CSV table of C-alpha atoms in Angstrom, one decimal:
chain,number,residue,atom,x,y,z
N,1,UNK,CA,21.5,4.5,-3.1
N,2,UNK,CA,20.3,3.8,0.4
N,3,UNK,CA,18.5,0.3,1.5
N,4,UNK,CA,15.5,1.1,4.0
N,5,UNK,CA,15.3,-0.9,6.8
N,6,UNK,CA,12.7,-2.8,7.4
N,7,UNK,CA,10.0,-2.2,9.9
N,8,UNK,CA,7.6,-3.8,11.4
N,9,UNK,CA,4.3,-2.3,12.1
N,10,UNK,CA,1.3,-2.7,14.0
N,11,UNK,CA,-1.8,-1.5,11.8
N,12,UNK,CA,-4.8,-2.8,14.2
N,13,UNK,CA,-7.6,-0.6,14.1
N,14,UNK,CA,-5.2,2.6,12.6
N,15,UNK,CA,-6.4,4.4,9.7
N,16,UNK,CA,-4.4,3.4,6.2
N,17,UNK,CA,-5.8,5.3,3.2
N,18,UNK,CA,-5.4,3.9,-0.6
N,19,UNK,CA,-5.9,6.2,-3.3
N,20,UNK,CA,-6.5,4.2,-6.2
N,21,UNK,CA,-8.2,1.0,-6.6
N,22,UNK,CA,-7.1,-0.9,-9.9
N,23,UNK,CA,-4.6,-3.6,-10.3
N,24,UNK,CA,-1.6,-2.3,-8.1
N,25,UNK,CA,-4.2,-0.3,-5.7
N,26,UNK,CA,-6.3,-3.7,-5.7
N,27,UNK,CA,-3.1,-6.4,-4.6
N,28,UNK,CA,-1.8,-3.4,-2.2
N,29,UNK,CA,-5.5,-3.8,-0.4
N,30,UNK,CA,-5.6,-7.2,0.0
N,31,UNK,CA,-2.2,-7.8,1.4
N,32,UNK,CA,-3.4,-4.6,4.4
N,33,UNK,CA,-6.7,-6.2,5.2
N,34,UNK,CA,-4.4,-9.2,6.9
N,35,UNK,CA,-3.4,-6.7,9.3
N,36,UNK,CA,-6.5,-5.5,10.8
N,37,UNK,CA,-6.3,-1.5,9.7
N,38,UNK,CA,-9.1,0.6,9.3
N,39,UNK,CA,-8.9,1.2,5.3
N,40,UNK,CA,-10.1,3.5,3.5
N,41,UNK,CA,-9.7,3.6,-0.6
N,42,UNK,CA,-10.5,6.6,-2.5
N,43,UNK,CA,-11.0,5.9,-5.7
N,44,UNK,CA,-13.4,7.0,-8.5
N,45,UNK,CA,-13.3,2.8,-10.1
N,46,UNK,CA,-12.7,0.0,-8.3
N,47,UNK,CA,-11.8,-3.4,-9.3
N,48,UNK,CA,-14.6,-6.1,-8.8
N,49,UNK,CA,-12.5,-7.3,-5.9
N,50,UNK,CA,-12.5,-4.0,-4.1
N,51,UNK,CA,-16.2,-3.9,-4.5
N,52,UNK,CA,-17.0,-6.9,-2.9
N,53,UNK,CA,-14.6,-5.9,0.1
N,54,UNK,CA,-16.8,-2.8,0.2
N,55,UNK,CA,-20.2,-4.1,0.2
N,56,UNK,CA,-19.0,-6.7,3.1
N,57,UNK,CA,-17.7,-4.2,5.4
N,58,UNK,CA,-14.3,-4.9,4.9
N,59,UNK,CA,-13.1,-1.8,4.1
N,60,UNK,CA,-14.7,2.2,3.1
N,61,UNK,CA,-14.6,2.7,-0.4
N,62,UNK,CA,-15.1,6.4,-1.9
N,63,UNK,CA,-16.4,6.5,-5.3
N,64,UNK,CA,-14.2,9.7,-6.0
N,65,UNK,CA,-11.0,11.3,-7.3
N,66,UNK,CA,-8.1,12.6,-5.2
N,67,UNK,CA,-9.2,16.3,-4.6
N,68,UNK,CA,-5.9,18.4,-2.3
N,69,UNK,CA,-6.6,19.0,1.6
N,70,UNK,CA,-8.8,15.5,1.4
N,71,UNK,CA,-6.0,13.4,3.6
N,72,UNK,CA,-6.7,13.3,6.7
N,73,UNK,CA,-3.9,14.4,9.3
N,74,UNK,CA,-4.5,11.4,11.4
N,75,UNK,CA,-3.1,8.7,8.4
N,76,UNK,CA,-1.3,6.0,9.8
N,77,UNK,CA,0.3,5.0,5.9
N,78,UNK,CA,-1.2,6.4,2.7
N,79,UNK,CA,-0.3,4.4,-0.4
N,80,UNK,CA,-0.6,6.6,-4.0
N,81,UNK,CA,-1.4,3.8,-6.4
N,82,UNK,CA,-4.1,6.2,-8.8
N,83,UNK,CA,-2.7,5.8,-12.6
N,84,UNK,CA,-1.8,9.0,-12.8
N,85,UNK,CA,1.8,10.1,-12.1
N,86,UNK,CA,1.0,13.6,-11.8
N,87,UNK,CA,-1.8,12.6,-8.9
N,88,UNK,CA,0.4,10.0,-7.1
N,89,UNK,CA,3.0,13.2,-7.0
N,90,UNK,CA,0.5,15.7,-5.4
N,91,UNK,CA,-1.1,12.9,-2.9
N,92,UNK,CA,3.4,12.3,-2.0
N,93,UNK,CA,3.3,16.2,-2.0
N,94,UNK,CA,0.7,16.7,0.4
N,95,UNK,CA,1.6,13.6,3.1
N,96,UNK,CA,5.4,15.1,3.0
N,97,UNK,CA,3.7,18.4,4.6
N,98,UNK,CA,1.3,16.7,7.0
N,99,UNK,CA,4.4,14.7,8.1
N,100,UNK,CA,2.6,11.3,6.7
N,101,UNK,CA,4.4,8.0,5.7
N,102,UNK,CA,3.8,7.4,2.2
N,103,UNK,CA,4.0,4.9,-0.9
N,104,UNK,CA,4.0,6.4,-4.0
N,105,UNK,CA,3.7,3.5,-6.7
N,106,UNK,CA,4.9,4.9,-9.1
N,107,UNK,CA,7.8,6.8,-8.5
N,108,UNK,CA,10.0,5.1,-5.4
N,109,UNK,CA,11.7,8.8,-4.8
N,110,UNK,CA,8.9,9.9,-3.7
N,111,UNK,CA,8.1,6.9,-1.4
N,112,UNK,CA,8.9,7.2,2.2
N,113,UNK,CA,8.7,3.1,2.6
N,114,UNK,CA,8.7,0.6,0.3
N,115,UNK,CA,5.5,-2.0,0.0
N,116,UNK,CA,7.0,-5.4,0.4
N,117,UNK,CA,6.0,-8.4,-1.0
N,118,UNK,CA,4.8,-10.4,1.7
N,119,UNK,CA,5.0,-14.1,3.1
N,120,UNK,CA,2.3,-15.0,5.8
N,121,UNK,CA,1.5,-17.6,7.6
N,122,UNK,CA,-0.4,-17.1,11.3
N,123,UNK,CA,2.1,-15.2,13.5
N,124,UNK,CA,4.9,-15.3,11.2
N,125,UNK,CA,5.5,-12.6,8.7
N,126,UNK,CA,7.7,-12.0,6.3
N,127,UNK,CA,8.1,-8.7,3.9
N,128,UNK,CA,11.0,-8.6,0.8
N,129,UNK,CA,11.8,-5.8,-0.9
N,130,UNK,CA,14.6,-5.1,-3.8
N,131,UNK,CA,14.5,-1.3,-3.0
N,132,UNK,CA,12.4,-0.5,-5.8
N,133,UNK,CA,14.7,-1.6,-8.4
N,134,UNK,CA,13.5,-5.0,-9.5
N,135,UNK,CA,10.0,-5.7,-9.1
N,136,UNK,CA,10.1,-9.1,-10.7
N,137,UNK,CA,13.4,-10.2,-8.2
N,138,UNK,CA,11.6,-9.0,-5.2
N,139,UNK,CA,8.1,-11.1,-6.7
N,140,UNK,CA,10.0,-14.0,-7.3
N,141,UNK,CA,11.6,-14.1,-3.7
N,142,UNK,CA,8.3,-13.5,-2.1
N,143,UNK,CA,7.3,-16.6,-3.8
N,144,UNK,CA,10.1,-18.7,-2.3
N,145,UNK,CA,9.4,-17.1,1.1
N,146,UNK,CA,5.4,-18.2,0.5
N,147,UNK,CA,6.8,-21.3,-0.1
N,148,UNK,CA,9.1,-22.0,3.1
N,149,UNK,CA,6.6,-20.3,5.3
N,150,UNK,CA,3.9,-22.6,4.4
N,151,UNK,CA,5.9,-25.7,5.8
N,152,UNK,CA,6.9,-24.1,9.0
């Protein structure tokens, strides 16, 4: 297997779109919004978290289920975090022909990036990932970058 290289990316003011809005949607949200993108989450729930965000301006939350065609061509990054496997396939489907980078949670060959766990502190950012293998390696070394960045 192949290890992605990591990229760094400037999100201000582009559009990301989130489809899905529960626990993996939800932390996926909150770790964009520190990067000043335009989000939109399409979702038919939402987590009382995404809510909030919602009814403060913070992001554009649609109270709906993924329907095919709805992605716009414009998408910066579209991350497929619905609980359904088969929908997280079709939303992959459909950015592969508009040429759009995406995440799909739940299958990581069907992801055209990984979602890192992040470290951030001001300027300083720092994204770990262990190429989809071992969620709880990557979580724990995300930690220990939190950690370090905090006393820089």
């Amino acid at each position: 297997m192949s290890r992605y290289f990591p990229l760094f990316v400037n999100l201000e003011g582009k559009q990301v779109f989130v489809y899905g809005a529960g626990k993996i949607g939800t932390r996926r949200i909150l770790a964009l919004l520190q990067f000043g993108c335009k989000l939109t989450v399409i979702a038919p729930k939402a987590t009382k978290e995404v809510k909030g965000l919602s009814k403060a301006g913070s992001l554009t939350w649609r109270q709906e289920a993924y329907r095919p065609g709805q992605i716009p061509a414009d998408a910066c990054l579209v991350l497929a975090a619905t609980n359904a496997q088969e929908v997280n396939a079709q939303i992959g489907a459909e950015c592969r022909e508009k040429k759009l980078l995406v995440n799909v949670s739940s299958d990581k060959k069907l992801c055209d990036f990984y979602f890192p766990g992040l470290a951030v502190k001001e300027d300083l950012v720092a994204g770990v990932t262990a190429g989809g293998e071992d969620h709880k390696k990557a979580r724990r070394a995300a930690e220990e970058l939190r950690a370090l960045v905090e006393t820089l």
